[in-house]
Amino acid sequence: MATAENDKRRIQMADIARLAGVSTSTVSRALNGSTLINEETRQRITELARSLNYSINLSAKNLRLGDNRTIGVVIPFDRKTRQHVSDPFFLGMLGSLADALTDRQYDLLLSRVDAEHLDDLAGLYDTGRASGIIVIGQWGHHDQLNELAVRRVPFVVWGAQLPRQLYCSVGSDNLSGGMLATGHLLELGRQRIAFLGDTTLPEAAQRYEGYLLAHRKHGVPVDPRLHIPTSFTAAEAQAAMQAFLDQGIPLDGIFAASDLIAMNAMGVLAAHGLDVPRDVSVVGYDDIEAAAHCHPPLTTIRQPIDMAGAAMVECLLAMIEGQRPESRILATSLKIRSSTCPAP
Amino acid sequence: MATAENDKRRIQMADIARLAGVSTSTVSRALNGSTLINEETRQRITELARSLNYSINLSAKNLRLGDNRTIGVVIPFDRKTRQHVSDPFFLGMLGSLADALTDRQYDLLLSRVDAEHLDDLAGLYDTGRASGIIVIGQWGHHDQLNELAVRRVPFVVWGAQLPRQLYCSVGSDNLSGGMLATGHLLELGRQRIAFLGDTTLPEAAQRYEGYLLAHRKHGVPVDPRLHIPTSFTAAEAQAAMQAFLDQGIPLDGIFAASDLIAMNAMGVLAAHGLDVPRDVSVVGYDDIEAAAHCHPPLTTIRQPIDMAGAAMVECLLAMIEGQRPESRILATSLKIRSSTCPAP
DNA sequence: CTGAAAGCGCTAACAG
DNA sequence: CTGTTAGCGCTTTCAG
């Protein structure tokens, strides 16, 4: 009972059965759309249930079925700031997952897990609270994730596909995304393109790889000083950009590992009196909603976030059914807006 | 069983009992910290359980206890865009709630509910999936929420406190927040302050009320043309600001109903060659993370988001225990950054 | 302090 | 097509 007052016991299947003059099995079958039940009886029971505002107790159902139709979703959080990694990309992803799970009649259990103790997420599974887990963000935790896979916890990670990977991942094609972005800048005649991102993280590393490849393909040399390390946080992105500009190294283009980084970099550029896109053309990554609405609207690499949720859910459900789904790499595309233009 | 292969039945209490040579009752008590158990036995059992990597099956526990220690969290979504309302403020709130619930050993069930069918959220409760519900965002759904309250669904809403309100709400002090923001601008000598927001929504309306009050207090007349209606979305905020500037109505200050609106307005101002804060000083509302990192850093009204989660959870749990908690209004404060300065 | 036994609300063989 | 019966894995009286 939820309420302290024992006023009105929550109605349950037995009540419906009694009132309808049938057994609980019949009620159960009627309500669950079993085929071996008289259409008329079903009508009567369904009607009655609705009129009494009855709805089935899922705890009981789940216990009986041994499956709770709940998926745990984990966005690792940083213990130091005790805060969700605040990239808006994740909110979009959460929405996409919620959609995909709702479509399949699964519930979404949101859980905070310390990024340093990613193995805690096994608890979600071990206690039966979730029949599978989706991790948004691989970060630098490849090894921890591999260990979890060995423990046979069914989970899927949003991130890059890596060598010796024992778990299933879904991510965008970072390499080709990086090439697309950088190629675009090079084709616009940009020659000194900075890369903003933390290449110790797999996803950013692959995007950087694409950056290098594009340069090679276009026969443009890469100045290693143009590699500007920064995490995915707004504050660090700004600081990094700032520090870079203070060095006076010339540049005419930027490929940032995320839209958040790109947008913050643009702010710093503006503050330095540099014009985007004329002086410095900027390409981001993600295509978050804000990308279309910042100033100037950001040219970026679109990650198919809507498909991402569905893809991850699909993989996870397959895994739960005992299959061994392949990791998936989703195609990216270049979305051209106003933050890039031909070199003057 | 989650896996299709019947390989290794998940270990359960009976197994521990057998291995420890005690009854399941004893194991249950030991694991749940009952006082009437031998300290040594408890040690032995706890040890064994840990070594076997056992964790209790929550479905069963919940069924038995008739309480599932799960709270449903609903961010109403807009059917037309099939998208979460994308204000980053909500992500922060979600984090805050996740924290507060985790602290109290509750799970967070995230659910999408069509804003037009808010009563669907009763299903979360009726099916026993959640023992209470938190709604982030009241929007214009006061009446729907009142109906739910009549149906005795335990829920708490983040939003404004309204007349004839049958449900429990937690929100920031919009009125005084509005006064704080506007008073700050007036004290800086700003005389033509625009208000950006949708006053058909209760929260924005109260902030606007504060705006009016501050003007009255300072003896500054309000030009109704400076009231610029806009929803809480980035695109609309920009369009509204744009349209306003095109009219050529002079202004030297802006109070926006949210940081997102403020930041987008600043972008448009910049594009029009107006300097923030010199030409137009801007104050936002929320103090989302990005507010500190945009250009220029945004002066804003801080909503105590960390307390907000805790406050809502407290109210909800009290309600679940049969109490009738009061709605709460949390204090706001003015956070001065660089988007405001004295009038030249 | 510990064990035996009785369910929590539901589903699924197995018989009619 | 429907009812009977036996649990899902756990907690909790009630007796020892």
Coordinates of N, CA and C in Angstrom, one line a residue, chain A residues 173-284:
Chain A
D173 N 30.4 7.2 -37.1 CA 31.6 6.9 -37.8 C 32.6 8.1 -37.6
N174 N 33.3 8.1 -36.5 CA 34.1 9.2 -36.1 C 35.2 9.5 -37.2
L175 N 35.8 8.4 -37.7 CA 36.8 8.6 -38.7 C 36.3 9.4 -39.9
S176 N 35.2 8.9 -40.5 CA 34.7 9.6 -41.7 C 34.2 10.9 -41.3
G177 N 33.6 11.0 -40.1 CA 33.1 12.3 -39.6 C 34.3 13.3 -39.6
G178 N 35.4 12.9 -39.1 CA 36.5 13.8 -39.0 C 37.0 14.2 -40.3
M179 N 37.0 13.2 -41.3 CA 37.4 13.5 -42.6 C 36.5 14.5 -43.3
L180 N 35.2 14.3 -43.1 CA 34.2 15.1 -43.7 C 34.4 16.6 -43.3
A181 N 34.5 16.7 -42.0 CA 34.7 18.1 -41.4 C 35.9 18.8 -41.9
T182 N 37.0 18.0 -41.8 CA 38.3 18.6 -42.2 C 38.4 18.8 -43.7
G183 N 37.8 17.9 -44.4 CA 37.8 18.0 -45.9 C 37.1 19.2 -46.3
H184 N 36.0 19.5 -45.7 CA 35.1 20.6 -46.0 C 36.0 21.9 -45.8
L185 N 36.7 22.0 -44.7 CA 37.5 23.2 -44.4 C 38.6 23.3 -45.5
L186 N 39.2 22.2 -45.8 CA 40.3 22.3 -46.7 C 39.8 22.7 -48.1
E187 N 38.6 22.2 -48.5 CA 38.1 22.5 -49.8 C 37.7 24.0 -49.9
L188 N 37.5 24.6 -48.7 CA 37.2 26.0 -48.7 C 38.4 26.8 -48.7
G189 N 39.6 26.1 -48.8 CA 40.8 26.8 -48.9 C 41.5 27.1 -47.6
R190 N 40.9 26.6 -46.5 CA 41.5 26.8 -45.2 C 42.8 25.9 -45.2
Q191 N 43.9 26.4 -44.6 CA 45.1 25.7 -44.6 C 45.7 25.5 -43.2
R192 N 45.3 26.3 -42.3 CA 45.8 26.1 -41.0 C 44.6 25.9 -40.0
I193 N 44.3 24.6 -40.0 CA 43.1 24.1 -39.3 C 43.5 23.6 -37.9
A194 N 42.9 24.1 -36.9 CA 43.2 23.6 -35.5 C 42.2 22.5 -35.2
F195 N 42.7 21.5 -34.4 CA 41.8 20.5 -33.9 C 41.6 20.7 -32.4
L196 N 40.4 20.8 -32.0 CA 40.1 21.0 -30.5 C 39.5 19.8 -29.9
G197 N 40.2 19.1 -29.1 CA 39.6 17.9 -28.5 C 40.6 17.1 -27.7
D198 N 40.1 16.2 -26.9 CA 41.0 15.3 -26.1 C 41.2 14.0 -26.8
T199 N 42.4 13.8 -27.4 CA 42.6 12.6 -28.2 C 43.0 11.4 -27.3
T200 N 42.9 11.6 -26.0 CA 43.1 10.4 -25.2 C 41.8 9.7 -25.1
L201 N 40.7 10.3 -25.5 CA 39.4 9.6 -25.5 C 39.2 9.1 -26.9
P202 N 38.7 7.8 -26.9 CA 38.6 7.1 -28.2 C 37.9 7.9 -29.3
E203 N 36.7 8.4 -28.9 CA 35.9 9.0 -30.0 C 36.7 10.2 -30.6
A204 N 37.2 11.1 -29.7 CA 37.9 12.2 -30.2 C 39.2 11.8 -31.0
A205 N 39.8 10.8 -30.5 CA 41.0 10.3 -31.2 C 40.7 9.9 -32.6
Q206 N 39.6 9.2 -32.8 CA 39.2 8.8 -34.2 C 38.8 10.0 -35.0
R207 N 38.2 11.0 -34.4 CA 37.9 12.2 -35.2 C 39.2 12.9 -35.6
Y208 N 40.2 12.9 -34.8 CA 41.5 13.5 -35.1 C 42.2 12.7 -36.2
E209 N 42.0 11.4 -36.1 CA 42.5 10.5 -37.2 C 42.0 10.9 -38.5
G210 N 40.7 11.2 -38.6 CA 40.1 11.6 -39.8 C 40.6 13.0 -40.3
Y211 N 40.9 13.8 -39.3 CA 41.5 15.1 -39.5 C 42.8 15.0 -40.2
L212 N 43.6 14.1 -39.7 CA 45.0 13.8 -40.3 C 44.8 13.3 -41.7
L213 N 43.9 12.3 -41.8 CA 43.7 11.7 -43.1 C 43.3 12.7 -44.2
A214 N 42.4 13.5 -43.8 CA 41.9 14.5 -44.8 C 43.1 15.4 -45.3
H215 N 43.9 15.8 -44.3 CA 45.1 16.6 -44.7 C 46.0 15.9 -45.7
R216 N 46.2 14.6 -45.4 CA 47.1 13.8 -46.2 C 46.5 13.8 -47.6
K217 N 45.2 13.5 -47.7 CA 44.5 13.4 -48.9 C 44.6 14.7 -49.8
H218 N 44.5 15.8 -49.1 CA 44.6 17.1 -49.8 C 46.0 17.6 -49.9
G219 N 46.9 16.8 -49.4 CA 48.3 17.2 -49.6 C 48.6 18.5 -48.8
V220 N 47.9 18.7 -47.7 CA 48.2 19.8 -46.8 C 48.9 19.4 -45.6
P221 N 50.1 20.0 -45.3 CA 50.8 19.5 -44.1 C 50.1 19.9 -42.8
V222 N 50.3 19.1 -41.8 CA 49.7 19.3 -40.5 C 50.7 19.9 -39.5
D223 N 50.3 21.1 -39.0 CA 51.2 21.7 -37.9 C 50.8 21.1 -36.6
P224 N 51.6 20.4 -35.9 CA 51.2 19.8 -34.7 C 50.8 20.8 -33.6
R225 N 51.3 22.0 -33.8 CA 50.9 23.0 -32.8 C 49.4 23.4 -32.9
L226 N 48.8 23.0 -33.9 CA 47.4 23.3 -34.1 C 46.5 22.2 -33.4
H227 N 47.1 21.3 -32.8 CA 46.3 20.3 -32.0 C 46.1 20.9 -30.6
I228 N 44.9 21.3 -30.3 CA 44.7 22.0 -29.0 C 43.9 21.0 -28.1
P229 N 44.5 20.5 -27.1 CA 43.8 19.5 -26.3 C 42.8 20.2 -25.4
T230 N 41.6 19.6 -25.3 CA 40.6 20.2 -24.3 C 39.6 19.1 -24.1
S231 N 39.1 19.0 -22.9 CA 38.0 18.1 -22.5 C 36.7 18.6 -23.2
F232 N 35.7 17.8 -22.9 CA 34.4 18.2 -23.5 C 33.6 19.2 -22.7
T233 N 34.2 19.9 -21.8 CA 33.5 20.9 -21.0 C 33.7 22.3 -21.5
A234 N 32.6 23.1 -21.3 CA 32.6 24.4 -21.8 C 33.8 25.3 -21.3
A235 N 34.0 25.2 -20.0 CA 35.0 26.0 -19.4 C 36.4 25.7 -19.9
E236 N 36.7 24.4 -20.0 CA 38.0 24.0 -20.5 C 38.2 24.4 -22.0
A237 N 37.1 24.2 -22.7 CA 37.2 24.6 -24.2 C 37.6 26.0 -24.3
Q238 N 37.0 26.9 -23.5 CA 37.3 28.3 -23.6 C 38.7 28.6 -23.2
A239 N 39.1 28.0 -22.1 CA 40.4 28.2 -21.6 C 41.5 27.8 -22.6
A240 N 41.2 26.6 -23.2 CA 42.2 26.1 -24.2 C 42.3 27.0 -25.4
M241 N 41.1 27.5 -25.9 CA 41.1 28.4 -27.0 C 41.8 29.7 -26.7
Q242 N 41.5 30.2 -25.6 CA 42.1 31.4 -25.1 C 43.6 31.3 -25.1
A243 N 44.1 30.3 -24.4 CA 45.5 30.1 -24.3 C 46.2 29.9 -25.6
F244 N 45.5 29.3 -26.5 CA 46.0 29.1 -27.9 C 46.2 30.4 -28.6
L245 N 45.1 31.2 -28.5 CA 45.2 32.5 -29.2 C 46.3 33.4 -28.6
D246 N 46.5 33.3 -27.3 CA 47.5 34.1 -26.7 C 48.9 33.8 -27.2
Q247 N 49.0 32.6 -27.7 CA 50.3 32.2 -28.3 C 50.6 32.9 -29.7
G248 N 49.6 33.4 -30.3 CA 49.7 34.0 -31.5 C 50.0 33.1 -32.7
I249 N 49.7 31.9 -32.6 CA 49.9 31.0 -33.7 C 48.8 31.2 -34.7
P250 N 49.1 31.4 -36.0 CA 48.0 31.8 -36.9 C 47.1 30.6 -37.2
L251 N 45.9 30.8 -37.5 CA 45.0 29.8 -37.9 C 43.8 30.4 -38.7
D252 N 43.2 29.5 -39.5 CA 42.1 30.0 -40.3 C 40.9 29.1 -40.3
G253 N 41.1 28.0 -39.5 CA 40.0 27.1 -39.4 C 40.0 26.3 -38.1
I254 N 38.9 25.7 -37.7 CA 38.8 24.9 -36.5 C 37.9 23.8 -36.7
F255 N 38.4 22.6 -36.4 CA 37.5 21.4 -36.3 C 37.5 21.0 -34.8
A256 N 36.3 21.2 -34.2 CA 36.1 20.9 -32.8 C 35.5 19.5 -32.6
A257 N 35.9 18.8 -31.6 CA 35.4 17.4 -31.4 C 34.0 17.4 -30.9
S258 N 33.4 18.5 -30.6 CA 32.0 18.6 -30.2 C 31.4 20.0 -30.5
D259 N 30.1 20.0 -30.7 CA 29.5 21.3 -30.9 C 29.7 22.3 -29.7
L260 N 29.6 21.7 -28.5 CA 29.8 22.5 -27.3 C 31.2 23.1 -27.3
I261 N 32.2 22.4 -27.7 CA 33.5 22.9 -27.8 C 33.6 24.0 -28.8
A262 N 33.0 23.7 -30.0 CA 33.0 24.7 -31.1 C 32.3 26.0 -30.7
M263 N 31.2 25.9 -30.1 CA 30.4 27.1 -29.7 C 31.2 27.9 -28.7
N264 N 31.8 27.3 -27.8 CA 32.6 28.0 -26.8 C 33.9 28.7 -27.5
A265 N 34.4 27.9 -28.4 CA 35.6 28.5 -29.1 C 35.2 29.7 -29.9
M266 N 34.0 29.6 -30.5 CA 33.6 30.8 -31.3 C 33.4 32.0 -30.4
G267 N 32.9 31.8 -29.2 CA 32.8 32.9 -28.3 C 34.1 33.6 -28.1
V268 N 35.1 32.8 -27.8 CA 36.4 33.3 -27.5 C 37.0 34.0 -28.8
L269 N 36.8 33.4 -29.9 CA 37.3 34.0 -31.2 C 36.6 35.4 -31.3
A270 N 35.3 35.5 -31.1 CA 34.6 36.8 -31.2 C 35.2 37.8 -30.2
A271 N 35.5 37.3 -29.0 CA 36.0 38.2 -28.0 C 37.4 38.8 -28.4
H272 N 38.1 38.0 -29.2 CA 39.4 38.4 -29.7 C 39.3 39.2 -31.0
G273 N 38.1 39.5 -31.4 CA 37.9 40.4 -32.6 C 38.1 39.6 -33.9
L274 N 38.1 38.3 -33.8 CA 38.2 37.5 -35.0 C 36.8 37.2 -35.5
D275 N 36.6 37.3 -36.8 CA 35.3 37.0 -37.4 C 35.2 35.6 -37.8
V276 N 34.1 35.0 -37.4 CA 33.7 33.6 -37.8 C 32.5 33.9 -38.8
P277 N 32.6 33.4 -40.0 CA 33.6 32.4 -40.6 C 34.7 33.0 -41.3
R278 N 34.8 34.3 -41.6 CA 35.7 34.9 -42.5 C 37.2 34.6 -42.0
D279 N 37.5 35.1 -40.9 CA 38.9 34.9 -40.4 C 39.2 33.4 -40.0
V280 N 38.2 32.9 -39.3 CA 38.4 31.5 -38.9 C 37.0 30.8 -39.1
S281 N 37.1 29.8 -40.0 CA 35.9 28.9 -40.2 C 35.9 27.8 -39.2
V282 N 34.7 27.5 -38.7 CA 34.6 26.5 -37.6 C 33.6 25.4 -37.9
V283 N 34.0 24.2 -37.7 CA 33.1 23.0 -37.8 C 33.1 22.3 -36.5
G284 N 31.9 21.9 -36.1 CA 31.7 21.2 -34.8 C 31.4 19.7 -35.1

